PDB file of C-alpha atoms in Angstrom:
ATOM      1  CA  MET A  26      26.927 157.605  94.401  1.00  0.00           C
ATOM      2  CA  LYS A  27      23.386 156.119  95.045  1.00  0.00           C
ATOM      3  CA  THR A  28      22.309 155.187  98.902  1.00  0.00           C
ATOM      4  CA  SER A  29      20.331 152.187  99.202  1.00  0.00           C
ATOM      5  CA  ARG A  30      17.551 151.624 102.085  1.00  0.00           C
ATOM      6  CA  LEU A  31      17.556 149.057 103.639  1.00  0.00           C
ATOM      7  CA  LEU A  32      14.815 147.420 106.086  1.00  0.00           C
ATOM      8  CA  LEU A  33      15.942 144.170 107.528  1.00  0.00           C
ATOM      9  CA  ILE A  34      13.789 142.853 109.633  1.00  0.00           C
ATOM     10  CA  VAL A  35      14.426 139.617 111.888  1.00  0.00           C
ATOM     11  CA  THR A  36      11.748 136.577 113.044  1.00  0.00           C
ATOM     12  CA  ILE A  37      13.251 134.199 115.565  1.00  0.00           C
ATOM     13  CA  ALA A  38       9.987 131.118 116.586  1.00  0.00           C
ATOM     14  CA  PHE A  39      11.690 129.163 119.627  1.00  0.00           C
ATOM     15  CA  ILE A  40       9.081 126.483 120.195  1.00  0.00           C
ATOM     16  CA  TRP A  41      10.062 123.734 122.799  1.00  0.00           C
ATOM     17  CA  GLY A  42      11.006 121.008 121.266  1.00  0.00           C
ATOM     18  CA  ALA A  43      10.569 121.916 117.611  1.00  0.00           C
ATOM     19  CA  ALA A  44      12.534 123.131 115.303  1.00  0.00           C
ATOM     20  CA  LEU A  45      14.011 127.184 115.415  1.00  0.00           C
ATOM     21  CA  THR A  46      12.653 129.252 112.397  1.00  0.00           C
ATOM     22  CA  TRP A  47      13.157 132.276 110.678  1.00  0.00           C
ATOM     23  CA  SER A  48      11.403 134.763 108.247  1.00  0.00           C
ATOM     24  CA  VAL A  49      13.428 137.133 106.682  1.00  0.00           C
ATOM     25  CA  VAL A  50      11.979 140.278 105.001  1.00  0.00           C
ATOM     26  CA  ILE A  51      13.936 142.231 103.056  1.00  0.00           C
ATOM     27  CA  ALA A  52      12.461 145.958 100.825  1.00  0.00           C
ATOM     28  CA  GLN A  53      15.387 147.014  98.911  1.00  0.00           C
ATOM     29  CA  GLU A  54      15.637 149.988  96.277  1.00  0.00           C
ATOM     30  CA  PRO A  55      17.798 148.706  93.052  1.00  0.00           C
ATOM     31  CA  THR A  56      21.465 149.117  93.220  1.00  0.00           C
ATOM     32  CA  PRO A  57      24.440 149.442  90.742  1.00  0.00           C
ATOM     33  CA  THR A  58      26.401 145.999  90.774  1.00  0.00           C
ATOM     34  CA  PRO A  59      28.635 145.915  93.391  1.00  0.00           C
ATOM     35  CA  ASN A  60      32.259 146.082  92.129  1.00  0.00           C
ATOM     36  CA  PRO A  61      34.115 142.781  91.195  1.00  0.00           C
ATOM     37  CA  TYR A  62      35.681 141.340  94.412  1.00  0.00           C
ATOM     38  CA  ILE A  63      39.248 143.142  95.554  1.00  0.00           C
ATOM     39  CA  LEU A  64      40.718 139.933  97.516  1.00  0.00           C
ATOM     40  CA  PRO A  65      41.701 141.526 101.728  1.00  0.00           C
ATOM     41  CA  THR A  66      45.745 141.483  99.665  1.00  0.00           C
ATOM     42  CA  LEU A  67      45.352 145.392  98.570  1.00  0.00           C
ATOM     43  CA  PRO A  68      42.020 146.834  98.629  1.00  0.00           C
ATOM     44  CA  PRO A  69      42.689 150.469  96.614  1.00  0.00           C
ATOM     45  CA  LEU A  70      42.341 152.541  98.580  1.00  0.00           C
ATOM     46  CA  PRO A  71      38.485 154.505  98.711  1.00  0.00           C
ATOM     47  CA  ASP A  72      39.369 158.022  96.710  1.00  0.00           C
ATOM     48  CA  GLU A  73      35.705 159.571  98.152  1.00  0.00           C
ATOM     49  CA  THR A  74      33.397 160.099 101.606  1.00  0.00           C
ATOM     50  CA  PRO A  75      31.181 156.703 100.979  1.00  0.00           C
ATOM     51  CA  GLN A  76      27.263 157.479 101.748  1.00  0.00           C
ATOM     52  CA  GLY A  77      25.692 154.802 104.075  1.00  0.00           C
ATOM     53  CA  THR A  78      22.656 152.733 104.053  1.00  0.00           C
ATOM     54  CA  VAL A  79      20.012 154.785 106.641  1.00  0.00           C
ATOM     55  CA  LEU A  80      17.813 153.094 109.204  1.00  0.00           C
ATOM     56  CA  ASP A  81      16.121 155.814 110.873  1.00  0.00           C
ATOM     57  CA  THR A  82      17.947 159.025 109.940  1.00  0.00           C
ATOM     58  CA  ALA A  83      19.883 161.333 107.030  1.00  0.00           C
ATOM     59  CA  ALA A  84      23.341 160.939 106.884  1.00  0.00           C
ATOM     60  CA  VAL A  85      24.886 164.347 107.332  1.00  0.00           C
ATOM     61  CA  GLN A  86      27.342 164.924 104.965  1.00  0.00           C
ATOM     62  CA  PRO A  87      31.377 166.520 106.575  1.00  0.00           C
ATOM     63  CA  SER A  88      31.248 170.029 105.784  1.00  0.00           C
ATOM     64  CA  PRO A  89      34.297 172.597 107.018  1.00  0.00           C
ATOM     65  CA  THR A  90      32.395 173.358 109.633  1.00  0.00           C
ATOM     66  CA  PRO A  91      32.405 171.205 112.830  1.00  0.00           C
ATOM     67  CA  THR A  92      29.411 168.466 111.287  1.00  0.00           C
ATOM     68  CA  VAL A  93      27.183 166.141 113.320  1.00  0.00           C
ATOM     69  CA  VAL A  94      27.357 163.258 111.799  1.00  0.00           C
ATOM     70  CA  LEU A  95      24.501 160.585 111.224  1.00  0.00           C
ATOM     71  CA  GLY A  96      24.623 156.922 110.146  1.00  0.00           C
ATOM     72  CA  ASP A  97      27.348 156.181 108.427  1.00  0.00           C
ATOM     73  CA  HIS A  98      30.080 158.227 109.508  1.00  0.00           C
ATOM     74  CA  TYR A  99      32.918 157.131 107.315  1.00  0.00           C
ATOM     75  CA  VAL A 100      35.201 159.884 107.346  1.00  0.00           C
ATOM     76  CA  MET A 101      38.239 158.567 107.886  1.00  0.00           C
ATOM     77  CA  GLU A 102      41.615 157.563 106.795  1.00  0.00           C
ATOM     78  CA  ARG A 103      43.499 154.537 107.136  1.00  0.00           C
ATOM     79  CA  PRO A 104      46.650 155.262 109.661  1.00  0.00           C
ATOM     80  CA  ILE A 105      48.994 153.469 107.986  1.00  0.00           C
ATOM     81  CA  TYR A 106      49.056 153.665 103.567  1.00  0.00           C
ATOM     82  CA  ARG A 107      49.492 150.467 101.892  1.00  0.00           C
ATOM     83  CA  ASP A 108      50.163 149.712  97.902  1.00  0.00           C
ATOM     84  CA  ALA A 109      51.056 147.189  96.243  1.00  0.00           C
ATOM     85  CA  THR A 110      54.818 146.974  96.829  1.00  0.00           C
ATOM     86  CA  ASN A 111      55.467 148.409 100.841  1.00  0.00           C
ATOM     87  CA  GLY A 112      54.064 145.252 102.552  1.00  0.00           C
ATOM     88  CA  ARG A 113      52.171 146.879 104.973  1.00  0.00           C
ATOM     89  CA  SER A 114      48.552 146.249 106.751  1.00  0.00           C
ATOM     90  CA  ASP A 115      46.072 148.942 106.416  1.00  0.00           C
ATOM     91  CA  TRP A 116      43.109 145.978 107.738  1.00  0.00           C
ATOM     92  CA  VAL A 117      42.308 145.913 111.708  1.00  0.00           C
ATOM     93  CA  ASP A 118      43.793 143.155 113.180  1.00  0.00           C
ATOM     94  CA  ARG A 119      40.418 141.090 113.663  1.00  0.00           C
ATOM     95  CA  THR A 120      41.468 138.726 116.144  1.00  0.00           C
ATOM     96  CA  TYR A 121      41.364 140.588 118.867  1.00  0.00           C
ATOM     97  CA  PRO A 122      37.938 143.760 117.733  1.00  0.00           C
ATOM     98  CA  TYR A 123      37.163 146.507 119.565  1.00  0.00           C
ATOM     99  CA  GLY A 124      35.810 145.079 122.589  1.00  0.00           C
ATOM    100  CA  GLY A 125      36.303 141.493 121.682  1.00  0.00           C
ATOM    101  CA  THR A 126      38.241 139.204 124.391  1.00  0.00           C
ATOM    102  CA  GLN A 127      39.883 136.961 122.284  1.00  0.00           C
ATOM    103  CA  TYR A 128      37.804 134.361 123.441  1.00  0.00           C
ATOM    104  CA  GLY A 129      37.913 135.729 126.819  1.00  0.00           C
ATOM    105  CA  GLU A 130      41.801 135.493 127.014  1.00  0.00           C
ATOM    106  CA  ARG A 131      42.203 139.359 127.399  1.00  0.00           C
ATOM    107  CA  GLU A 132      40.600 142.297 129.037  1.00  0.00           C
ATOM    108  CA  VAL A 133      38.010 143.959 127.334  1.00  0.00           C
ATOM    109  CA  HIS A 134      39.435 145.659 123.727  1.00  0.00           C
ATOM    110  CA  HIS A 135      39.149 149.762 123.852  1.00  0.00           C
ATOM    111  CA  GLY A 136      40.569 150.245 120.583  1.00  0.00           C
ATOM    112  CA  VAL A 137      41.963 148.382 117.193  1.00  0.00           C
ATOM    113  CA  GLU A 138      45.087 146.989 115.710  1.00  0.00           C
ATOM    114  CA  PHE A 139      47.164 147.276 112.784  1.00  0.00           C
ATOM    115  CA  ALA A 140      49.939 145.096 113.422  1.00  0.00           C
ATOM    116  CA  ASN A 141      53.113 146.613 111.711  1.00  0.00           C
ATOM    117  CA  PRO A 142      56.997 145.957 111.509  1.00  0.00           C
ATOM    118  CA  ARG A 143      59.002 148.686 113.573  1.00  0.00           C
ATOM    119  CA  PHE A 144      59.553 152.137 112.544  1.00  0.00           C
ATOM    120  CA  THR A 145      56.213 151.710 109.852  1.00  0.00           C
ATOM    121  CA  PRO A 146      54.747 154.972 109.223  1.00  0.00           C
ATOM    122  CA  VAL A 147      51.799 156.474 111.537  1.00  0.00           C
ATOM    123  CA  LEU A 148      49.540 158.722 109.647  1.00  0.00           C
ATOM    124  CA  ALA A 149      46.282 161.539 111.069  1.00  0.00           C
ATOM    125  CA  VAL A 150      43.094 159.895 109.789  1.00  0.00           C
ATOM    126  CA  ALA A 151      42.429 163.147 109.799  1.00  0.00           C
ATOM    127  CA  ASP A 152      42.677 166.822 109.658  1.00  0.00           C
ATOM    128  CA  GLY A 153      43.918 167.715 113.466  1.00  0.00           C
ATOM    129  CA  ARG A 154      45.748 169.392 116.421  1.00  0.00           C
ATOM    130  CA  VAL A 155      47.586 167.906 118.700  1.00  0.00           C
ATOM    131  CA  VAL A 156      46.574 168.032 122.488  1.00  0.00           C
ATOM    132  CA  PHE A 157      48.451 165.227 123.078  1.00  0.00           C
ATOM    133  CA  ALA A 158      52.340 163.943 122.415  1.00  0.00           C
ATOM    134  CA  GLY A 159      54.384 161.686 124.802  1.00  0.00           C
ATOM    135  CA  GLU A 160      55.014 159.201 127.217  1.00  0.00           C
ATOM    136  CA  ASP A 161      51.597 158.039 129.735  1.00  0.00           C
ATOM    137  CA  ASP A 162      53.680 157.361 132.423  1.00  0.00           C
ATOM    138  CA  GLN A 163      52.596 160.569 134.159  1.00  0.00           C
ATOM    139  CA  THR A 164      49.521 161.078 132.622  1.00  0.00           C
ATOM    140  CA  LEU A 165      46.598 158.632 132.715  1.00  0.00           C
ATOM    141  CA  LEU A 166      45.367 157.194 129.823  1.00  0.00           C
ATOM    142  CA  GLY A 167      44.261 153.491 130.253  1.00  0.00           C
ATOM    143  CA  PRO A 168      43.481 151.607 132.852  1.00  0.00           C
ATOM    144  CA  THR A 169      47.299 152.213 134.660  1.00  0.00           C
ATOM    145  CA  PHE A 170      50.454 154.152 133.837  1.00  0.00           C
ATOM    146  CA  ASP A 171      52.871 152.970 131.380  1.00  0.00           C
ATOM    147  CA  PHE A 172      49.712 151.734 129.333  1.00  0.00           C
ATOM    148  CA  TYR A 173      49.655 153.452 126.006  1.00  0.00           C
ATOM    149  CA  GLY A 174      54.022 154.032 125.962  1.00  0.00           C
ATOM    150  CA  ASN A 175      54.610 156.781 123.387  1.00  0.00           C
ATOM    151  CA  VAL A 176      50.884 157.963 122.816  1.00  0.00           C
ATOM    152  CA  VAL A 177      49.601 160.680 120.148  1.00  0.00           C
ATOM    153  CA  ILE A 178      46.065 162.358 120.566  1.00  0.00           C
ATOM    154  CA  LEU A 179      44.356 164.628 118.126  1.00  0.00           C
ATOM    155  CA  GLU A 180      41.320 166.596 118.559  1.00  0.00           C
ATOM    156  CA  HIS A 181      39.616 166.607 114.708  1.00  0.00           C
ATOM    157  CA  HIS A 182      37.378 169.844 115.706  1.00  0.00           C
ATOM    158  CA  ARG A 183      35.763 169.890 112.097  1.00  0.00           C
ATOM    159  CA  LEU A 184      34.102 166.594 113.475  1.00  0.00           C
ATOM    160  CA  LEU A 185      31.951 165.960 115.727  1.00  0.00           C
ATOM    161  CA  SER A 186      30.188 162.455 117.221  1.00  0.00           C
ATOM    162  CA  PRO A 187      26.576 161.813 116.706  1.00  0.00           C
ATOM    163  CA  GLU A 188      25.604 163.317 119.687  1.00  0.00           C
ATOM    164  CA  GLY A 189      26.974 166.720 119.267  1.00  0.00           C
ATOM    165  CA  LEU A 190      30.399 165.825 120.725  1.00  0.00           C
ATOM    166  CA  PRO A 191      34.244 166.389 119.944  1.00  0.00           C
ATOM    167  CA  VAL A 192      36.363 164.071 118.443  1.00  0.00           C
ATOM    168  CA  TYR A 193      39.480 162.581 119.265  1.00  0.00           C
ATOM    169  CA  THR A 194      41.581 160.051 117.401  1.00  0.00           C
ATOM    170  CA  LEU A 195      44.573 157.968 120.113  1.00  0.00           C
ATOM    171  CA  TYR A 196      48.122 156.655 118.398  1.00  0.00           C
ATOM    172  CA  GLY A 197      49.405 154.328 121.200  1.00  0.00           C
ATOM    173  CA  HIS A 198      52.677 152.214 121.141  1.00  0.00           C
ATOM    174  CA  LEU A 199      54.370 154.282 119.434  1.00  0.00           C
ATOM    175  CA  GLN A 200      58.530 153.311 118.542  1.00  0.00           C
ATOM    176  CA  GLU A 201      59.190 156.975 117.483  1.00  0.00           C
ATOM    177  CA  ILE A 202      56.483 160.807 117.869  1.00  0.00           C
ATOM    178  CA  GLY A 203      57.450 163.108 115.322  1.00  0.00           C
ATOM    179  CA  VAL A 204      55.346 165.842 116.344  1.00  0.00           C
ATOM    180  CA  GLU A 205      54.414 168.357 119.525  1.00  0.00           C
ATOM    181  CA  VAL A 206      51.299 169.578 120.957  1.00  0.00           C
ATOM    182  CA  GLY A 207      49.539 171.966 119.045  1.00  0.00           C
ATOM    183  CA  ASP A 208      50.904 170.604 116.340  1.00  0.00           C
ATOM    184  CA  ILE A 209      48.079 171.205 113.674  1.00  0.00           C
ATOM    185  CA  VAL A 210      48.329 167.759 110.518  1.00  0.00           C
ATOM    186  CA  HIS A 211      46.137 167.720 108.267  1.00  0.00           C
ATOM    187  CA  ALA A 212      45.204 163.943 107.537  1.00  0.00           C
ATOM    188  CA  GLY A 213      47.983 161.985 105.705  1.00  0.00           C
ATOM    189  CA  ASN A 214      49.906 163.596 107.668  1.00  0.00           C
ATOM    190  CA  PRO A 215      53.036 160.874 109.565  1.00  0.00           C
ATOM    191  CA  ILE A 216      52.845 161.732 113.138  1.00  0.00           C
ATOM    192  CA  GLY A 217      55.175 158.567 114.416  1.00  0.00           C
ATOM    193  CA  LYS A 218      56.645 155.358 113.855  1.00  0.00           C
ATOM    194  CA  VAL A 219      55.056 151.870 114.267  1.00  0.00           C
ATOM    195  CA  GLY A 220      56.364 149.791 117.668  1.00  0.00           C
ATOM    196  CA  ASP A 221      56.000 147.996 121.078  1.00  0.00           C
ATOM    197  CA  SER A 222      56.380 150.664 123.823  1.00  0.00           C
ATOM    198  CA  GLY A 223      54.541 150.754 126.531  1.00  0.00           C
ATOM    199  CA  ILE A 224      52.493 147.167 127.471  1.00  0.00           C
ATOM    200  CA  ALA A 225      52.173 145.704 123.819  1.00  0.00           C
ATOM    201  CA  ILE A 226      52.901 141.458 122.709  1.00  0.00           C
ATOM    202  CA  GLY A 227      54.951 142.584 119.386  1.00  0.00           C
ATOM    203  CA  PRO A 228      55.204 145.867 117.380  1.00  0.00           C
ATOM    204  CA  HIS A 229      51.789 147.470 116.200  1.00  0.00           C
ATOM    205  CA  LEU A 230      49.187 150.777 116.210  1.00  0.00           C
ATOM    206  CA  HIS A 231      46.506 150.847 119.087  1.00  0.00           C
ATOM    207  CA  PHE A 232      44.307 152.887 117.313  1.00  0.00           C
ATOM    208  CA  GLU A 233      40.532 154.443 119.106  1.00  0.00           C
ATOM    209  CA  VAL A 234      38.416 156.861 118.405  1.00  0.00           C
ATOM    210  CA  ARG A 235      37.572 159.111 121.157  1.00  0.00           C
ATOM    211  CA  VAL A 236      34.647 161.130 122.168  1.00  0.00           C
ATOM    212  CA  GLY A 237      33.492 164.658 124.175  1.00  0.00           C
ATOM    213  CA  ASP A 238      37.029 163.408 127.076  1.00  0.00           C
ATOM    214  CA  PRO A 239      40.492 162.694 125.041  1.00  0.00           C
ATOM    215  CA  PHE A 240      41.390 161.437 128.362  1.00  0.00           C
ATOM    216  CA  ASP A 241      38.603 159.186 129.148  1.00  0.00           C
ATOM    217  CA  TYR A 242      39.871 155.125 128.087  1.00  0.00           C
ATOM    218  CA  SER A 243      35.811 155.129 129.037  1.00  0.00           C
ATOM    219  CA  ALA A 244      35.319 157.398 126.544  1.00  0.00           C
ATOM    220  CA  THR A 245      35.397 155.132 123.480  1.00  0.00           C
ATOM    221  CA  ARG A 246      34.323 153.947 120.064  1.00  0.00           C
ATOM    222  CA  ASN A 247      34.412 150.996 117.713  1.00  0.00           C
ATOM    223  CA  PRO A 248      36.876 152.290 114.703  1.00  0.00           C
ATOM    224  CA  ASP A 249      34.950 150.305 112.428  1.00  0.00           C
ATOM    225  CA  LEU A 250      32.315 152.706 111.557  1.00  0.00           C
ATOM    226  CA  TRP A 251      34.656 155.272 111.461  1.00  0.00           C
ATOM    227  CA  LEU A 252      37.361 153.864 108.821  1.00  0.00           C
ATOM    228  CA  LYS A 253      36.501 154.407 105.122  1.00  0.00           C
ATOM    229  CA  PRO A 254      35.821 150.767 103.703  1.00  0.00           C
ATOM    230  CA  TRP A 255      38.315 149.924 100.621  1.00  0.00           C
ATOM    231  CA  ARG A 256      36.435 150.659  97.458  1.00  0.00           C
ATOM    232  CA  GLY A 257      34.290 147.320  96.775  1.00  0.00           C
ATOM    233  CA  PHE A 258      33.934 146.220 100.663  1.00  0.00           C
ATOM    234  CA  GLY A 259      31.518 147.000 103.384  1.00  0.00           C
ATOM    235  CA  THR A 260      30.506 146.444 107.370  1.00  0.00           C
ATOM    236  CA  LEU A 261      28.258 144.530 109.065  1.00  0.00           C
ATOM    237  CA  ALA A 262      27.035 145.636 112.636  1.00  0.00           C
ATOM    238  CA  GLY A 263      24.287 144.454 115.382  1.00  0.00           C
ATOM    239  CA  PHE A 264      22.600 144.435 118.404  1.00  0.00           C
ATOM    240  CA  VAL A 265      22.629 140.593 119.493  1.00  0.00           C
ATOM    241  CA  SER A 266      19.755 140.216 122.200  1.00  0.00           C
ATOM    242  CA  ASP A 267      18.483 137.305 124.330  1.00  0.00           C
ATOM    243  CA  ILE A 268      15.549 136.602 124.523  1.00  0.00           C
ATOM    244  CA  GLU A 269      14.474 139.713 126.266  1.00  0.00           C
ATOM    245  CA  GLY A 270      16.073 142.396 125.242  1.00  0.00           C
ATOM    246  CA  ASN A 271      19.192 141.956 126.977  1.00  0.00           C
ATOM    247  CA  PRO A 272      22.441 142.582 125.407  1.00  0.00           C
ATOM    248  CA  VAL A 273      24.473 139.050 125.148  1.00  0.00           C
ATOM    249  CA  TYR A 274      28.115 139.701 125.810  1.00  0.00           C
ATOM    250  CA  GLY A 275      30.832 136.863 124.091  1.00  0.00           C
ATOM    251  CA  ILE A 276      29.236 135.205 121.766  1.00  0.00           C
ATOM    252  CA  VAL A 277      30.900 134.234 118.658  1.00  0.00           C
ATOM    253  CA  ILE A 278      28.812 135.302 115.733  1.00  0.00           C
ATOM    254  CA  THR A 279      30.567 133.669 112.136  1.00  0.00           C
ATOM    255  CA  VAL A 280      30.033 134.949 108.742  1.00  0.00           C
ATOM    256  CA  GLN A 281      30.991 133.544 105.461  1.00  0.00           C
ATOM    257  CA  SER A 282      30.028 133.767 101.057  1.00  0.00           C
ATOM    258  CA  GLU A 283      31.331 132.009  98.509  1.00  0.00           C
ATOM    259  CA  ARG A 284      35.043 133.882  99.082  1.00  0.00           C
ATOM    260  CA  VAL A 285      35.548 134.668 102.663  1.00  0.00           C
ATOM    261  CA  TRP A 286      35.045 133.113 106.244  1.00  0.00           C
ATOM    262  CA  ARG A 287      34.616 135.234 108.906  1.00  0.00           C
ATOM    263  CA  GLU A 288      34.327 135.234 113.774  1.00  0.00           C
ATOM    264  CA  THR A 289      33.762 137.819 114.919  1.00  0.00           C
ATOM    265  CA  TYR A 290      31.833 138.600 118.847  1.00  0.00           C
ATOM    266  CA  THR A 291      29.576 140.413 120.309  1.00  0.00           C
ATOM    267  CA  TYR A 292      31.309 142.782 123.051  1.00  0.00           C
ATOM    268  CA  GLY A 293      32.500 141.265 126.186  1.00  0.00           C
ATOM    269  CA  ASP A 294      31.430 143.099 128.824  1.00  0.00           C
ATOM    270  CA  ASP A 295      29.721 147.323 128.808  1.00  0.00           C
ATOM    271  CA  SER A 296      33.260 148.752 130.085  1.00  0.00           C
ATOM    272  CA  VAL A 297      32.872 150.060 125.569  1.00  0.00           C
ATOM    273  CA  ASN A 298      30.552 152.130 124.321  1.00  0.00           C
ATOM    274  CA  SER A 299      27.519 151.546 121.565  1.00  0.00           C
ATOM    275  CA  ASP A 300      27.411 154.181 118.601  1.00  0.00           C
ATOM    276  CA  PRO A 301      24.206 156.357 119.117  1.00  0.00           C
ATOM    277  CA  ALA A 302      24.115 156.358 115.107  1.00  0.00           C
ATOM    278  CA  TRP A 303      23.336 152.291 115.143  1.00  0.00           C
ATOM    279  CA  GLY A 304      23.306 151.281 118.662  1.00  0.00           C
ATOM    280  CA  GLU A 305      25.697 148.565 117.982  1.00  0.00           C
ATOM    281  CA  ASN A 306      27.155 145.423 119.667  1.00  0.00           C
ATOM    282  CA  PHE A 307      29.206 144.093 117.155  1.00  0.00           C
ATOM    283  CA  THR A 308      30.725 145.284 114.215  1.00  0.00           C
ATOM    284  CA  LEU A 309      33.197 143.313 111.643  1.00  0.00           C
ATOM    285  CA  GLY A 310      34.317 145.434 108.437  1.00  0.00           C
ATOM    286  CA  ASP A 311      36.436 145.041 105.153  1.00  0.00           C
ATOM    287  CA  LEU A 312      34.055 142.709 104.430  1.00  0.00           C
ATOM    288  CA  PRO A 313      34.594 142.736 100.427  1.00  0.00           C
ATOM    289  CA  ALA A 314      29.912 143.308  98.859  1.00  0.00           C
ATOM    290  CA  ASP A 315      28.465 140.159  98.843  1.00  0.00           C
ATOM    291  CA  ASP A 316      24.886 138.206 100.895  1.00  0.00           C
ATOM    292  CA  TYR A 317      27.393 136.499 103.920  1.00  0.00           C
ATOM    293  CA  ASP A 318      25.310 133.356 105.778  1.00  0.00           C
ATOM    294  CA  VAL A 319      25.124 135.072 109.015  1.00  0.00           C
ATOM    295  CA  PHE A 320      24.715 132.173 112.165  1.00  0.00           C
ATOM    296  CA  ILE A 321      25.246 131.826 116.252  1.00  0.00           C
ATOM    297  CA  ARG A 322      26.041 127.979 117.680  1.00  0.00           C
ATOM    298  CA  ASP A 323      25.549 128.177 121.548  1.00  0.00           C
ATOM    299  CA  GLU A 324      29.035 126.829 123.456  1.00  0.00           C
ATOM    300  CA  ASP A 325      27.247 123.281 122.541  1.00  0.00           C
ATOM    301  CA  GLY A 326      27.665 123.730 118.536  1.00  0.00           C
ATOM    302  CA  GLN A 327      23.582 123.615 118.867  1.00  0.00           C
ATOM    303  CA  LEU A 328      22.183 126.801 116.394  1.00  0.00           C
ATOM    304  CA  LEU A 329      20.619 129.884 117.798  1.00  0.00           C
ATOM    305  CA  PHE A 330      20.868 131.742 114.047  1.00  0.00           C
ATOM    306  CA  ARG A 331      21.135 131.962 110.974  1.00  0.00           C
ATOM    307  CA  GLU A 332      20.119 134.226 108.369  1.00  0.00           C
ATOM    308  CA  LEU A 333      21.233 135.305 104.629  1.00  0.00           C
ATOM    309  CA  VAL A 334      22.362 138.448 104.978  1.00  0.00           C
ATOM    310  CA  PRO A 335      23.747 141.089 102.517  1.00  0.00           C
ATOM    311  CA  VAL A 336      26.366 143.312 103.006  1.00  0.00           C
ATOM    312  CA  GLU A 337      27.229 146.840  99.833  1.00  0.00           C
ATOM    313  CA  SER A 338      30.336 148.787  99.588  1.00  0.00           C
ATOM    314  CA  GLY A 339      30.661 151.411 101.814  1.00  0.00           C
ATOM    315  CA  GLN A 340      28.245 150.842 103.596  1.00  0.00           C
ATOM    316  CA  THR A 341      26.715 149.163 107.005  1.00  0.00           C
ATOM    317  CA  THR A 342      24.418 146.535 107.009  1.00  0.00           C
ATOM    318  CA  PHE A 343      22.048 145.931 110.878  1.00  0.00           C
ATOM    319  CA  ILE A 344      20.953 143.616 111.741  1.00  0.00           C
ATOM    320  CA  GLU A 345      19.151 142.563 115.814  1.00  0.00           C
ATOM    321  CA  ILE A 346      19.494 138.920 116.342  1.00  0.00           C
ATOM    322  CA  GLN A 347      17.566 137.982 119.392  1.00  0.00           C
ATOM    323  CA  LEU A 348      18.353 134.628 120.535  1.00  0.00           C
ATOM    324  CA  PRO A 349      15.938 131.886 122.090  1.00  0.00           C
ATOM    325  CA  ILE A 350      18.273 132.444 124.930  1.00  0.00           C
ATOM    326  CA  ASN A 351      18.166 133.612 129.069  1.00  0.00           C
ATOM    327  CA  THR A 352      21.363 135.195 129.637  1.00  0.00           C
ATOM    328  CA  GLU A 353      20.185 136.194 133.273  1.00  0.00           C
ATOM    329  CA  GLU A 354      19.644 132.553 134.006  1.00  0.00           C
ATOM    330  CA  GLU A 355      23.138 131.442 132.837  1.00  0.00           C
TER     331      GLU A 355
END
């Protein structure tokens, strides 16, 4: 796959009493025409690691030895297997994304969720070794004991984070555990089954990426930037700041094309981490490749930002948005 290089520069001019204006400059090498739309109901599983759009650094290909991954690092398979007949969901629940609060109704989320029926098989997302398997009633893995219930943690010995730390994945709220500490697993191997153990509202898989320390609840990263997109899909990520450059927490971002309408929001606070390769405070994965109208409004409905942004198959499009507000004065 040819890797394109995308530069998106957004400038916001705010004049008291005047309308907001934006200017955008997009420089992009020619790329092959994206694949036709594949609706989210039946996307095919990817069969190769996509190459990403890299802004400041070159992507590094995975190798049999531990590798520092820069830029796009879509190196993990989905933890749920789905085909055209089994009715399982291998897409991330967008109502409660990483860093989200469900519009202020819940605690900041340190992972993502895959809603599926009880006993749906849960799969390892990459080769690794089991470092924890059991209940977390005696080992603190979350904000409280017995938070995840039945949980499995894998160490992925062939992966390193962008800053060179070991990478782990956590699988929580399991109904059954199918592995033991010390077991070696490969991508796609079953390690347990979906349930609602611990603190859970209905059966689902809670999935986390952790770096450095597998037992540290504050060591998470956004799974959207690690899980392979479906073929024909990409990821929108970015950093939203106020006029002083401070991150804006919990603001809603609307993304739409002729066929897709989605909402996401920036991280609810600083208890979750940006990826060092991007420095994001929001992501929206599983977007069909297309041009998207991206806009942000304040609580009164006033338009703060609007721009047309391309999303390409198998890649991350990163945008920086500076809003004409001052969060320190609010």
